[in-house]
Amino acid sequence: MEAIQEFLADILPLVRLGAIFLGAYAVLLWAASVLWAYRDIRRRTEDISVQVLAVGIVLLLPFLGIPLHLILRPPQTLAEKYERTLEEEFLRRDLEEQFVCPECQRPIEPDFILCPHCHTQLRRRCDSCQKVIDLTWRICPYCGHSQAGSAPTVRADAHPIASLVEGSRK
């Protein structure tokens, strides 16, 4: 019996030391969970009351607060919400596919020949079939008729500034 008491007396300081280390580890783990909850909730909401509530739950309920926080926190971070909003906006724009005037950037219909706001010529009618075609097309894709008033190709030597530059080099 004395041997057991002696053994327990020898091992008791080691058990106390182990308990101190285990308690310190638990306190550090609890503090790290509070810090994690604070950082996590700040990424998920800008509402101060929700942030205080989330950190308070983790702070006041050690080790039980983390599962509660995981259940109650908003499902998406603010960055994910913003990305989703941008994606939805671009998808909506793709579905709507608004045409705009290249000059004044106001909305126009796809078959407008002139911009009703700034009077910029957007398209023209085919000489043969009278369908609306692009200004730069030399041939009508609907009837195959060659366009008389097609946009001419500008050569570099025909440009007035290019001729001035060429003249200064000589």
XYZ file of C-alpha atoms in Angstrom:
170
model
C 0.000 0.000 0.000
C 2.854 2.328 0.792
C 4.305 1.644 -2.637
C 1.112 2.781 -4.304
C 0.990 5.941 -2.188
C 4.635 6.598 -2.957
C 4.008 6.060 -6.669
C 1.009 8.402 -6.584
C 3.066 11.006 -4.711
C 5.780 10.771 -7.367
C 3.375 10.947 -10.295
C 1.108 13.666 -8.844
C 3.377 16.585 -9.915
C 3.489 15.137 -13.454
C -0.305 14.864 -13.527
C -0.592 18.469 -12.290
C 1.866 19.625 -14.957
C -0.050 17.698 -17.632
C -3.329 19.218 -16.407
C -1.793 22.731 -16.554
C -0.589 22.131 -20.121
C -3.940 20.645 -21.108
C -5.795 23.599 -19.540
C -3.496 26.083 -21.261
C -4.031 24.280 -24.563
C -7.808 24.412 -24.056
C -7.669 28.158 -23.265
C -5.528 28.804 -26.370
C -7.880 26.691 -28.478
C -10.852 28.645 -27.104
C -9.132 31.993 -27.789
C -8.252 30.853 -31.319
C -11.877 29.842 -31.909
C -13.047 33.299 -30.774
C -10.541 34.946 -33.118
C -11.587 32.668 -35.991
C -15.278 33.419 -35.380
C -14.536 37.159 -35.354
C -12.644 37.004 -38.644
C -15.227 34.716 -40.225
C -18.242 36.827 -39.306
C -16.510 40.036 -40.478
C -16.117 38.422 -43.919
C -19.788 37.485 -43.997
C -21.674 40.560 -42.771
C -21.237 44.261 -42.155
C -23.931 44.346 -39.468
C -22.196 45.125 -36.162
C -24.929 43.564 -34.014
C -24.624 40.239 -35.848
C -20.831 40.380 -35.470
C -21.104 41.027 -31.710
C -23.687 38.260 -31.322
C -21.567 35.706 -33.197
C -18.398 36.500 -31.257
C -20.365 36.612 -27.997
C -21.769 33.125 -28.577
C -18.303 31.687 -29.195
C -16.841 33.678 -26.291
C -19.486 32.727 -23.711
C -19.984 29.117 -24.782
C -16.502 27.626 -25.142
C -16.403 24.752 -27.629
C -20.207 24.794 -28.008
C -20.210 28.240 -29.613
C -18.328 27.138 -32.740
C -20.983 24.635 -33.904
C -23.682 27.229 -33.167
C -21.722 29.819 -35.140
C -21.364 27.416 -38.070
C -25.114 26.795 -38.066
C -26.219 30.434 -37.675
C -23.668 32.288 -39.817
C -24.613 33.638 -43.260
C -23.847 31.065 -45.973
C -21.792 33.372 -48.196
C -19.014 35.857 -47.613
C -19.424 39.445 -48.753
C -16.937 38.820 -51.576
C -18.936 35.803 -52.779
C -22.153 37.852 -52.681
C -20.492 40.621 -54.695
C -19.151 38.149 -57.269
C -22.564 36.514 -57.568
C -24.213 39.928 -58.032
C -21.727 40.815 -60.774
C -22.264 37.478 -62.480
C -26.046 37.893 -62.369
C -25.749 41.416 -63.768
C -23.581 40.292 -66.670
C -25.892 37.366 -67.392
C -28.862 39.741 -67.367
C -27.045 42.078 -69.742
C -26.262 39.177 -72.045
C -29.934 38.182 -72.067
C -31.109 41.719 -72.705
C -28.289 42.468 -75.184
C -28.876 46.165 -75.450
C -27.623 47.931 -78.527
C -26.060 51.347 -77.970
C -25.018 54.144 -80.292
C -21.235 54.181 -80.745
C -21.252 57.995 -80.601
C -23.533 58.941 -77.680
C -23.827 55.508 -75.909
C -27.623 55.745 -75.651
C -29.787 52.663 -76.216
C -30.961 52.023 -79.784
C -32.900 49.324 -81.599
C -30.891 46.825 -83.672
C -32.549 47.902 -86.941
C -32.092 51.671 -86.540
C -30.381 53.359 -89.476
C -29.768 56.643 -87.626
C -29.385 57.333 -83.923
C -32.490 59.287 -82.868
C -30.465 61.198 -80.268
C -27.270 62.333 -82.020
C -28.238 61.559 -85.649
C -25.160 59.386 -86.268
C -25.567 57.051 -89.234
C -25.497 53.514 -87.860
C -26.474 51.364 -90.840
C -27.834 51.752 -94.348
C -30.274 50.026 -96.650
C -29.168 47.693 -99.430
C -29.495 49.259 -102.873
C -31.276 46.150 -104.166
C -33.361 44.478 -101.430
C -33.693 47.462 -99.040
C -32.718 45.403 -95.968
C -30.678 47.104 -93.258
C -26.942 46.295 -93.524
C -23.759 47.484 -91.840
C -21.985 50.547 -93.177
C -18.728 48.670 -93.795
C -20.190 45.810 -95.828
C -19.376 45.885 -99.540
C -21.898 43.209 -100.404
C -25.379 42.552 -99.066
C -25.538 39.224 -97.171
C -29.263 38.930 -97.947
C -29.294 39.291 -101.734
C -25.593 39.281 -102.707
C -25.810 42.662 -104.453
C -22.581 44.708 -104.517
C -22.990 48.015 -102.713
C -22.112 51.159 -104.651
C -21.636 53.417 -101.632
C -19.509 50.996 -99.623
C -16.867 52.376 -97.317
C -13.664 52.874 -99.296
C -10.443 51.380 -98.087
C -8.029 54.083 -97.004
C -4.442 53.564 -98.125
C -1.643 55.022 -96.017
C -0.202 57.007 -98.930
C -3.616 58.536 -99.692
C -3.977 59.999 -96.212
C -3.085 63.729 -96.065
C -1.020 63.371 -92.883
C 0.875 60.424 -94.346
C 1.782 62.494 -97.409
C 3.066 65.286 -95.147
C 5.195 62.817 -93.201
C 6.537 61.330 -96.445
C 7.321 64.844 -97.741
C 9.274 65.721 -94.592
C 11.404 62.559 -94.889
C 12.515 63.437 -98.413
